[in-house]
Structure formats: structure tokens, C-alpha cells
PDB file of C-alpha atoms in Angstrom:
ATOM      1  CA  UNK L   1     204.563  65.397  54.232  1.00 60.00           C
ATOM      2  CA  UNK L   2     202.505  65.246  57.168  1.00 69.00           C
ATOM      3  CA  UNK L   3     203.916  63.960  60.248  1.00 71.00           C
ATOM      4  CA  UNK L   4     200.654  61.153  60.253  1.00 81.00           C
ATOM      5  CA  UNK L   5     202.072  60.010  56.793  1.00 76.00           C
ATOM      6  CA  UNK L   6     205.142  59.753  57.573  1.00 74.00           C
ATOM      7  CA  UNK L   7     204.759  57.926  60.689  1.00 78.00           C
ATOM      8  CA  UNK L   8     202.478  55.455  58.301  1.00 76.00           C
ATOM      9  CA  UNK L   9     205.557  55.347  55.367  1.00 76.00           C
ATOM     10  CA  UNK L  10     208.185  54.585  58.642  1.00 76.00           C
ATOM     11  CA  UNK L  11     205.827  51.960  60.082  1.00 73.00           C
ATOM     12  CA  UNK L  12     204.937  49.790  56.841  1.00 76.00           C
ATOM     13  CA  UNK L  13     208.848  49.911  56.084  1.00 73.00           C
ATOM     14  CA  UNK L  14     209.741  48.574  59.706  1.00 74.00           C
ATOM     15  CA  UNK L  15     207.578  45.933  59.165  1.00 74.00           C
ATOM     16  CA  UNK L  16     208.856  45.029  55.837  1.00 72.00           C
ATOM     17  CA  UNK L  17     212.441  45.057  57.481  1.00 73.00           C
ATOM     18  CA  UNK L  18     211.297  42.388  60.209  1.00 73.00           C
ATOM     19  CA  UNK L  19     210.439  40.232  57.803  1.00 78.00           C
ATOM     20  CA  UNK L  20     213.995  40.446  55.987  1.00 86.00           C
ATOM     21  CA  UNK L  21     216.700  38.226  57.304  1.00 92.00           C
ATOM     22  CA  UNK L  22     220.129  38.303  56.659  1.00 95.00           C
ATOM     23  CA  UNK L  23     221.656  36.232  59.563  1.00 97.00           C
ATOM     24  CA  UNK L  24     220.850  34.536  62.495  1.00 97.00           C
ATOM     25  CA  UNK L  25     222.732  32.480  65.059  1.00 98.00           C
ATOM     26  CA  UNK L  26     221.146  28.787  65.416  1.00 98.00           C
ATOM     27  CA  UNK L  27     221.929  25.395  67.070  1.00 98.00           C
ATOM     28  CA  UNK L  28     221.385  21.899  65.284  1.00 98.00           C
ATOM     29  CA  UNK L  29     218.933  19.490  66.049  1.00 98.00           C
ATOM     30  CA  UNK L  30     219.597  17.309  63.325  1.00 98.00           C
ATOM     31  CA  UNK L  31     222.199  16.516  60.629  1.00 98.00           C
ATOM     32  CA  UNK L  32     222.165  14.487  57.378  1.00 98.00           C
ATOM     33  CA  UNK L  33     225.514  14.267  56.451  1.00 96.00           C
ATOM     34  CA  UNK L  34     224.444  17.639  54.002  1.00 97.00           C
ATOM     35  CA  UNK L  35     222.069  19.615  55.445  1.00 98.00           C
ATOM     36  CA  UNK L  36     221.112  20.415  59.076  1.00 98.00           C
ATOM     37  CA  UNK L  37     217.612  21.398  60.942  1.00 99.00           C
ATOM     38  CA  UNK L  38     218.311  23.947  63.240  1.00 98.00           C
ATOM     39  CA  UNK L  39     216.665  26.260  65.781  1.00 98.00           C
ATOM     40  CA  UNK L  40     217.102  30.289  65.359  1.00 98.00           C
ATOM     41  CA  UNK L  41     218.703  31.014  68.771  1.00 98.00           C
ATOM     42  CA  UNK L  42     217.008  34.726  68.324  1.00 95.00           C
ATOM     43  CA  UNK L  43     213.250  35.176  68.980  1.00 94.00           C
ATOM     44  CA  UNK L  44     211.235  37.583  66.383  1.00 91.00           C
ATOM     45  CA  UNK L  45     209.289  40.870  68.935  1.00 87.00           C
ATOM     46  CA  UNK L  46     205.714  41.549  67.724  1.00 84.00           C
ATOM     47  CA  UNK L  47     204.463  44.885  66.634  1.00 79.00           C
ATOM     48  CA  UNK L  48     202.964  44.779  70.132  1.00 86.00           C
ATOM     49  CA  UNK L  49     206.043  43.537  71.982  1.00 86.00           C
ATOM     50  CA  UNK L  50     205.435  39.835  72.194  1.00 91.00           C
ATOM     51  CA  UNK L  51     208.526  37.793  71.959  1.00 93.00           C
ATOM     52  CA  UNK L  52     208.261  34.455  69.802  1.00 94.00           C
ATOM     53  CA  UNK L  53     210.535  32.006  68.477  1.00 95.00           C
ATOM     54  CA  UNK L  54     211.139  31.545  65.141  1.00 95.00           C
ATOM     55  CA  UNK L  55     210.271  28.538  63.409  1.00 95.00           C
ATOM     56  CA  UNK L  56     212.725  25.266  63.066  1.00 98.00           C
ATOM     57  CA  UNK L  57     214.855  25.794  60.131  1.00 98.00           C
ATOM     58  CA  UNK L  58     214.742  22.577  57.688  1.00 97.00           C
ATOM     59  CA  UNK L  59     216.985  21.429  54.844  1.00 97.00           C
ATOM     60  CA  UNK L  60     219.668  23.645  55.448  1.00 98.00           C
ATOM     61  CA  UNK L  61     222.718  23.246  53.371  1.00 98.00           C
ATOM     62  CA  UNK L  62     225.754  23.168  55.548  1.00 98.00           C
ATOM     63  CA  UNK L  63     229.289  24.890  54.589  1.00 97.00           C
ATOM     64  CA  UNK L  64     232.694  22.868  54.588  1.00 97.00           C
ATOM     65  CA  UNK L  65     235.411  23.631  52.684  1.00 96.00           C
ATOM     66  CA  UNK L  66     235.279  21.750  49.258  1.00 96.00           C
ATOM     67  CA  UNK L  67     236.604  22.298  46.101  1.00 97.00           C
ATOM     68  CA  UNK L  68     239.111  20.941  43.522  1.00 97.00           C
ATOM     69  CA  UNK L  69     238.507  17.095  44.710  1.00 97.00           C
ATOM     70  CA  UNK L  70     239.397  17.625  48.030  1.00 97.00           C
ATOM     71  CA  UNK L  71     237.543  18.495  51.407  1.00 97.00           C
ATOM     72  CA  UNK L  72     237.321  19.030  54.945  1.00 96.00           C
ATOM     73  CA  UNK L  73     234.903  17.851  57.324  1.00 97.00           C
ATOM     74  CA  UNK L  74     233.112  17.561  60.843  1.00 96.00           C
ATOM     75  CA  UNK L  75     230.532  15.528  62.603  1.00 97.00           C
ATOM     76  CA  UNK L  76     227.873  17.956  62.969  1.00 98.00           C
ATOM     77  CA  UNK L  77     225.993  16.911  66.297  1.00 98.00           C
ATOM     78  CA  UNK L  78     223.112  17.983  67.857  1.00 98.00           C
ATOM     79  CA  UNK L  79     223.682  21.419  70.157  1.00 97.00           C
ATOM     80  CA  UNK L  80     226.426  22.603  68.098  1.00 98.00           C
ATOM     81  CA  UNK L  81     226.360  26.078  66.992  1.00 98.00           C
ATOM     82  CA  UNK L  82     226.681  27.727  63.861  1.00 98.00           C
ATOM     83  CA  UNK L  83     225.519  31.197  61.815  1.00 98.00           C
ATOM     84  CA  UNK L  84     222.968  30.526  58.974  1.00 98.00           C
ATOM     85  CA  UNK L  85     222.924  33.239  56.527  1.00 98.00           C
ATOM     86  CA  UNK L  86     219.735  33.759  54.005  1.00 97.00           C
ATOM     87  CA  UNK L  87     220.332  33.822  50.357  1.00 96.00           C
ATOM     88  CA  UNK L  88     218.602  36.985  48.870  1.00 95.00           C
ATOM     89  CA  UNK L  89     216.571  35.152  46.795  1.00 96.00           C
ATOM     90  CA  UNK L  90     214.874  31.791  46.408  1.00 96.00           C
ATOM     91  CA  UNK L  91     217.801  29.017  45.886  1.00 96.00           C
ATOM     92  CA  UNK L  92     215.764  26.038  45.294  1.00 96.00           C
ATOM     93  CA  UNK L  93     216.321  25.507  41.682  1.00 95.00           C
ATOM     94  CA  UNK L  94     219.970  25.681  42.606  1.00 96.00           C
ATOM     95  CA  UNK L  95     220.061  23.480  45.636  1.00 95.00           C
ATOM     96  CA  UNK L  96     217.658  20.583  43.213  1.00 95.00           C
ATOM     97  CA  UNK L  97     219.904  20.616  40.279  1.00 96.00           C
ATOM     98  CA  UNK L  98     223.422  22.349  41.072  1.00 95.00           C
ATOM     99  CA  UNK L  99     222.620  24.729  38.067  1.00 96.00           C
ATOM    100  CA  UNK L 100     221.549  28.284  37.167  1.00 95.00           C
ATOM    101  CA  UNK L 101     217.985  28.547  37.490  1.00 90.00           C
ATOM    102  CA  UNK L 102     215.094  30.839  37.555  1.00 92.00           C
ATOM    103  CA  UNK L 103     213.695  31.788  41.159  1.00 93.00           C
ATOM    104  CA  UNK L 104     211.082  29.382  41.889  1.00 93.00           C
ATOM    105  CA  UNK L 105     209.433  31.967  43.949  1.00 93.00           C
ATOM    106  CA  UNK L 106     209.832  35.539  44.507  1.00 92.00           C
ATOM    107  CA  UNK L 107     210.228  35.153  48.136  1.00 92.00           C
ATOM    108  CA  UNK L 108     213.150  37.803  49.459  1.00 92.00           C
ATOM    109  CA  UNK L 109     215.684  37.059  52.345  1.00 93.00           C
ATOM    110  CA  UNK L 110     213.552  34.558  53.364  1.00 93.00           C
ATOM    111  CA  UNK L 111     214.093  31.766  55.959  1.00 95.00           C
ATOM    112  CA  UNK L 112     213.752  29.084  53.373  1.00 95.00           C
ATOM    113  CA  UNK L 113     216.876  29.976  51.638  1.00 97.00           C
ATOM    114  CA  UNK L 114     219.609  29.734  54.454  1.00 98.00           C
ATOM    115  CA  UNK L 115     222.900  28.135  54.497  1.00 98.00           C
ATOM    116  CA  UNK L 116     224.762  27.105  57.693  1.00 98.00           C
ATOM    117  CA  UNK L 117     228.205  28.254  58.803  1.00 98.00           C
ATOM    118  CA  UNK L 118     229.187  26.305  61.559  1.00 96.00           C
ATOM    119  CA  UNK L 119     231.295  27.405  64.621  1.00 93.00           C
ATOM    120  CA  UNK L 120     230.004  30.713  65.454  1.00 95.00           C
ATOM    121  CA  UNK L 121     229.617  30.284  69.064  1.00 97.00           C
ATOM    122  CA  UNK L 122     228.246  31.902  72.155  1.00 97.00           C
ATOM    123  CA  UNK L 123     230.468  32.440  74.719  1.00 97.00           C
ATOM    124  CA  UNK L 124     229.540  29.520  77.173  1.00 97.00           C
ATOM    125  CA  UNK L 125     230.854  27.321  73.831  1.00 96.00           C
ATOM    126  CA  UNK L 126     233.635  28.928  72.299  1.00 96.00           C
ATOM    127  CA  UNK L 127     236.642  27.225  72.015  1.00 95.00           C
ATOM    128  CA  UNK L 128     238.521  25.775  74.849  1.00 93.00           C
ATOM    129  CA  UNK L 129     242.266  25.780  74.515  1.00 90.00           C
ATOM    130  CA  UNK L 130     242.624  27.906  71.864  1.00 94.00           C
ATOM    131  CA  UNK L 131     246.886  27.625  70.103  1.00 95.00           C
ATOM    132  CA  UNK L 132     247.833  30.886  68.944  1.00 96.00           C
ATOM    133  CA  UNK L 133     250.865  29.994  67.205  1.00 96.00           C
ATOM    134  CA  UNK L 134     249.808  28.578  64.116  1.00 97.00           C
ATOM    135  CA  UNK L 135     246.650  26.053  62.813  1.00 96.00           C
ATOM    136  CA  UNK L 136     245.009  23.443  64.602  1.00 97.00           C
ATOM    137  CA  UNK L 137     243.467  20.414  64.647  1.00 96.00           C
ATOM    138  CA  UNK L 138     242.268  19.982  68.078  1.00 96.00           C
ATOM    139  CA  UNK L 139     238.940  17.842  70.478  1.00 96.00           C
ATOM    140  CA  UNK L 140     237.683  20.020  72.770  1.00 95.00           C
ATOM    141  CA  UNK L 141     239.200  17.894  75.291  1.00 93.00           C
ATOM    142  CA  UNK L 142     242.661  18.583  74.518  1.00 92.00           C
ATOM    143  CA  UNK L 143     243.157  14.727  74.118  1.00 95.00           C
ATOM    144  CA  UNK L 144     244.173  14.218  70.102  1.00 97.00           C
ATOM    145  CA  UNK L 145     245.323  17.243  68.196  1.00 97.00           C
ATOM    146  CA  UNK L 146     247.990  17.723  64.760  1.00 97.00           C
ATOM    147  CA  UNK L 147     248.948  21.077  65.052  1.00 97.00           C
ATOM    148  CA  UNK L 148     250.986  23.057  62.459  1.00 97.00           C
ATOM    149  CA  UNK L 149     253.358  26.039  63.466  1.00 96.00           C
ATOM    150  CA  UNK L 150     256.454  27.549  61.855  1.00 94.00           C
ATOM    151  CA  UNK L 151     258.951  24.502  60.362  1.00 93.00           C
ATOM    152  CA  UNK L 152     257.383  21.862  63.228  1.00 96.00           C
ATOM    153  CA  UNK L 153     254.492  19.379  62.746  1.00 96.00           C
ATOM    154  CA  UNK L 154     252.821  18.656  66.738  1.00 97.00           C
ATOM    155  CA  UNK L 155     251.124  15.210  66.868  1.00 97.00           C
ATOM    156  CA  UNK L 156     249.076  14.045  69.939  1.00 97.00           C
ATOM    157  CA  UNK L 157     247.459  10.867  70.254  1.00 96.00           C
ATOM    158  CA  UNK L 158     247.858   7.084  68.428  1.00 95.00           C
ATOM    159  CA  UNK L 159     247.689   7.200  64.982  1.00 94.00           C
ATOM    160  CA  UNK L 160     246.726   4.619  62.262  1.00 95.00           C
ATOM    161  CA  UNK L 161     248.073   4.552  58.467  1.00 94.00           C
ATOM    162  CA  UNK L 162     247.218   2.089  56.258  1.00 95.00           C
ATOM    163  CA  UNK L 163     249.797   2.645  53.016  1.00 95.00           C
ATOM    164  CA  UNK L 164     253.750   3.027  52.566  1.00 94.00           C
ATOM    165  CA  UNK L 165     255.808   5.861  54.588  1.00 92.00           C
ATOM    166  CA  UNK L 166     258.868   7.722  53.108  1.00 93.00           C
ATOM    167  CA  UNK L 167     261.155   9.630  54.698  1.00 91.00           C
ATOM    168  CA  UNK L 168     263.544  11.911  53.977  1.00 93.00           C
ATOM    169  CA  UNK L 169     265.700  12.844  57.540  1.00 92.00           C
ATOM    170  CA  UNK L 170     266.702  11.088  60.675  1.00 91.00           C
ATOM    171  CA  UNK L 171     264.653   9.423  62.830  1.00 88.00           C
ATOM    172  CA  UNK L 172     264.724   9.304  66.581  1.00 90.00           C
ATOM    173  CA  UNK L 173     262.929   7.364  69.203  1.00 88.00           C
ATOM    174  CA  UNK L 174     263.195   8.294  72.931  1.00 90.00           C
ATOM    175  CA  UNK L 175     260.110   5.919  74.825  1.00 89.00           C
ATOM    176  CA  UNK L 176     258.180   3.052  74.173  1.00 90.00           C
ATOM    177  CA  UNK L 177     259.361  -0.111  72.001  1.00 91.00           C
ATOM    178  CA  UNK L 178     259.154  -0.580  67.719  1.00 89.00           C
ATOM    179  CA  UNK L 179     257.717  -3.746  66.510  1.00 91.00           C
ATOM    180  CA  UNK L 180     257.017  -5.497  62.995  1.00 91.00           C
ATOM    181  CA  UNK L 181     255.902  -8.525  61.710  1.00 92.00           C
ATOM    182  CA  UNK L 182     257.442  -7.803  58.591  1.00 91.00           C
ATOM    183  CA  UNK L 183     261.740  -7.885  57.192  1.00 92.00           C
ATOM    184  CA  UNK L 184     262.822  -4.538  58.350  1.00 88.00           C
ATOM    185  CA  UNK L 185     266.087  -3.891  55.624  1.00 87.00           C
ATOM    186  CA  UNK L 186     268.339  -1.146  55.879  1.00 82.00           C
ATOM    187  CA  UNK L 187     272.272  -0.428  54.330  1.00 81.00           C
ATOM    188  CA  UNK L 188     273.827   0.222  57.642  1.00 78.00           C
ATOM    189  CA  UNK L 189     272.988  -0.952  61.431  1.00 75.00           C
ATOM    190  CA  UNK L 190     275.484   1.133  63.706  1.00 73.00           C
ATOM    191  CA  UNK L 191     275.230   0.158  67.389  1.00 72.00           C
ATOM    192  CA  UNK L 192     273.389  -2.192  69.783  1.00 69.00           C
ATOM    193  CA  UNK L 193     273.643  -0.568  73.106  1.00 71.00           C
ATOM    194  CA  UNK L 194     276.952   1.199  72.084  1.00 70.00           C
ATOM    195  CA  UNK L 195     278.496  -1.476  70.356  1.00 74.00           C
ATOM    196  CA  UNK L 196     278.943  -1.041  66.926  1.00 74.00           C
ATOM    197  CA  UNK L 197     277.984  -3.914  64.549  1.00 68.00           C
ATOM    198  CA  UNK L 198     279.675  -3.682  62.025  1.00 69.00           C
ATOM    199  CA  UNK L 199     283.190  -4.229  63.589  1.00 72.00           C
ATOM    200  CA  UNK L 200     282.438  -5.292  67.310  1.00 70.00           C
ATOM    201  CA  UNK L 201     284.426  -8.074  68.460  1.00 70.00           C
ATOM    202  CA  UNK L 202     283.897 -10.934  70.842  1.00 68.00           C
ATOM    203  CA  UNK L 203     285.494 -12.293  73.938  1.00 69.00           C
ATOM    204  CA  UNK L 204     285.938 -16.117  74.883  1.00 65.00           C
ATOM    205  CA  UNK L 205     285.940 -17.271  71.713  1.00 65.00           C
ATOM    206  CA  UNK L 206     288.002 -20.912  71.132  1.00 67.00           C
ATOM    207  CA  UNK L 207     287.109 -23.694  68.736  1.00 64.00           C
ATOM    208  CA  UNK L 208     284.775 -26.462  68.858  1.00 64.00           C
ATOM    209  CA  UNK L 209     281.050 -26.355  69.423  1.00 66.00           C
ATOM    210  CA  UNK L 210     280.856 -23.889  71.713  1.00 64.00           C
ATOM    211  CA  UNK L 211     279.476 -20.270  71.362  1.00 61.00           C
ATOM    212  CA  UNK L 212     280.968 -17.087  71.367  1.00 63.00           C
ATOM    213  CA  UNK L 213     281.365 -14.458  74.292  1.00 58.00           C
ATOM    214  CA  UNK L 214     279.486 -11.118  74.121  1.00 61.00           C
ATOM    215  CA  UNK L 215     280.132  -8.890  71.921  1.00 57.00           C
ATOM    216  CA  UNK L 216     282.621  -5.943  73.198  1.00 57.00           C
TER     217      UNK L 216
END
């Protein structure tokens, strides 16, 4: 083989290669509740050297974990980056109907058949306040988190339930003040400040109409 040839065999397979694409970082511009557009944050370099961008990525399905009934989620926003990675073949049979299909079109690696991965960030976004010590659920601003380490649950931040609470263990208040509108029932009440009352006694007491002393 002639070093011309082979020069013209390497050159026709580079530019087959550039136009294969197996993953590229990207940042949303828009999101559906399903899919996001997005913008490749790595520009394509010409044959001759000339840098372009890539074009807008549309109708992207994005990833959260779902299966079995049950998933979790986050509010994709605009500037928030991800990794979209391209399906080896065409996947819009698939993505129309949810079922095995024929390719639609014999289009390879191709931009049209990406999915996006969010939370693959650049350095200047990664993270802030990362917890080592077991799994998170965190904002950014370190405001709200639940965070989950070995035997111990961490709440931060008000919380809302709407349905009934069992619990099995004690239960200890050290701040702020409990209130109900509803009957609050239980077997036993111990103390009030220190007194017990079941068996506290009172001082002052006579007969008549008059009240008794405080409990001791």
C-alpha cells in the first residue's frame, strides 16, 4: 500500500469518526417535564481547523430513576448541566411507542438519538458542600437537606405531612413549643415541670368554694 493510499484510507475514516458521537457534555435551555433542548458545550473543528458549534439538541429524553411504580425527580432548569449520550442507532420508533421497533432510519451515533444524564458538571458547577458520610438530599444553598448516614436520619428545614405518623421509640423535644387543634390521648402523662401527675399533691387546700394550692 502506497503511502498516498493510505493517507486517503486514514483520512476518509477520520472523517467518518467526526461524524460519530458517543457523548457530549451540554447545558439545558429548555425542559418539558420529559425531555430537554440542550446546547453541546463542545464545538465540532473543521477539516480545515474552523471551530463551530454544534447544533441545539431537541427532544431529548431525560434520565431519572424510575422503575417498579416508584421514582425520583428534579426540576430541570435552564443552565443546568448534564452528559447526553447517543444511542447507536435510530430510537424513534422506541421513543413514539415504548416498543421494539425497526430503525426508522439508518442513521449511526447520530445527534438525533441522545438521551440526557443530568449532573455531570464542569468544575465552576460542581457540587457545593458535598457530605461524605453517607446519601444526600441537599439545595445548593445548604438551606433544606434529609441526609442518611449509618443508624441516624439528619433533617434540616420545616417540613409538611399531610397523613397519620407512627412511632415506635421515645420522643424528645429540646426548643420551640408543640401545638394541636386536635385531642392529643396518651396512657400515661409523667411530669409538668417536675411534678409528677399522676400522684402530685396540693397545698392550701380546705373546704368550701375555694380552689386548690399548686400542685407540689
Amino acid at each position: 500500500m502506497t503511502d498516498s493510499l493510505f493517507q486517503a484510507i486514514e483520512s476518509q475514516i477520520k472523517r467518518a469518526q467526526s461524524n460519530i458521537y458517543t457523548a457530549l457534555p451540554a447545558k439545558v435551555i429548555s425542559f418539558d417535564g420529559h425531555t430537554v433542548q440542550c446546547k453541546p458545550m463542545v464545538n465540532k473543528v473543521l477539516s480545515n481547523g474552523e471551530e463551530i458549534s454544534i447544533p441545539l439538541l431537541v427532544d431529548v429524553p431525560a434520565q431519572f430513576p424510575h422503575a417498579g411504580g416508584f421514582c425520583i425527580t428534579v426540576p430541570i432548569k435552564a443552565g443546568d448541566e448534564g452528559l447526553v449520550v447517543f444511542s447507536s442507532r435510530c430510537i424513534d420508533g422506541w421513543f413514539a411507542t415504548g416498543n421494539a421497533s425497526k430503525p426508522l432510519d439508518n442513521r449511526i451515533n447520530d445527534l438525533s438519538d441522545g438521551f440526557f444524564i443530568v449532573g455531570c458538571n464542569s468544575v465552576p458547577n460542581k457540587i457545593p458542600n458535598f457530605y461524605y458520610d453517607g446519601i444526600s438530599l441537599q439545595t445548593d444553598d445548604g438551606s433544606t437537606h434529609i441526609r442518611l448516614a449509618n443508624g441516624t436520619i439528619y433533617i434540616k428545614g420545616n417540613i409538611e405531612h399531610q397523613g397519620n405518623t407512627e412511632q415506635v421509640g421515645s420522643y424528645s423535644q429540646t426548643e420551640g413549643d408543640a401545638t394541636s387543634t386536635g385531642t392529643i390521648t396518651a396512657k400515661d402523662v409523667k411530669t409538668n415541670k417536675g411534678i409528677d401527675l399522676n400522684t402530685h399533691t396540693h397545698i392550701g387546700v380546705q373546704s368550701g368554694n375555694s380552689t386548690t394550692g399548686i400542685p407540689k
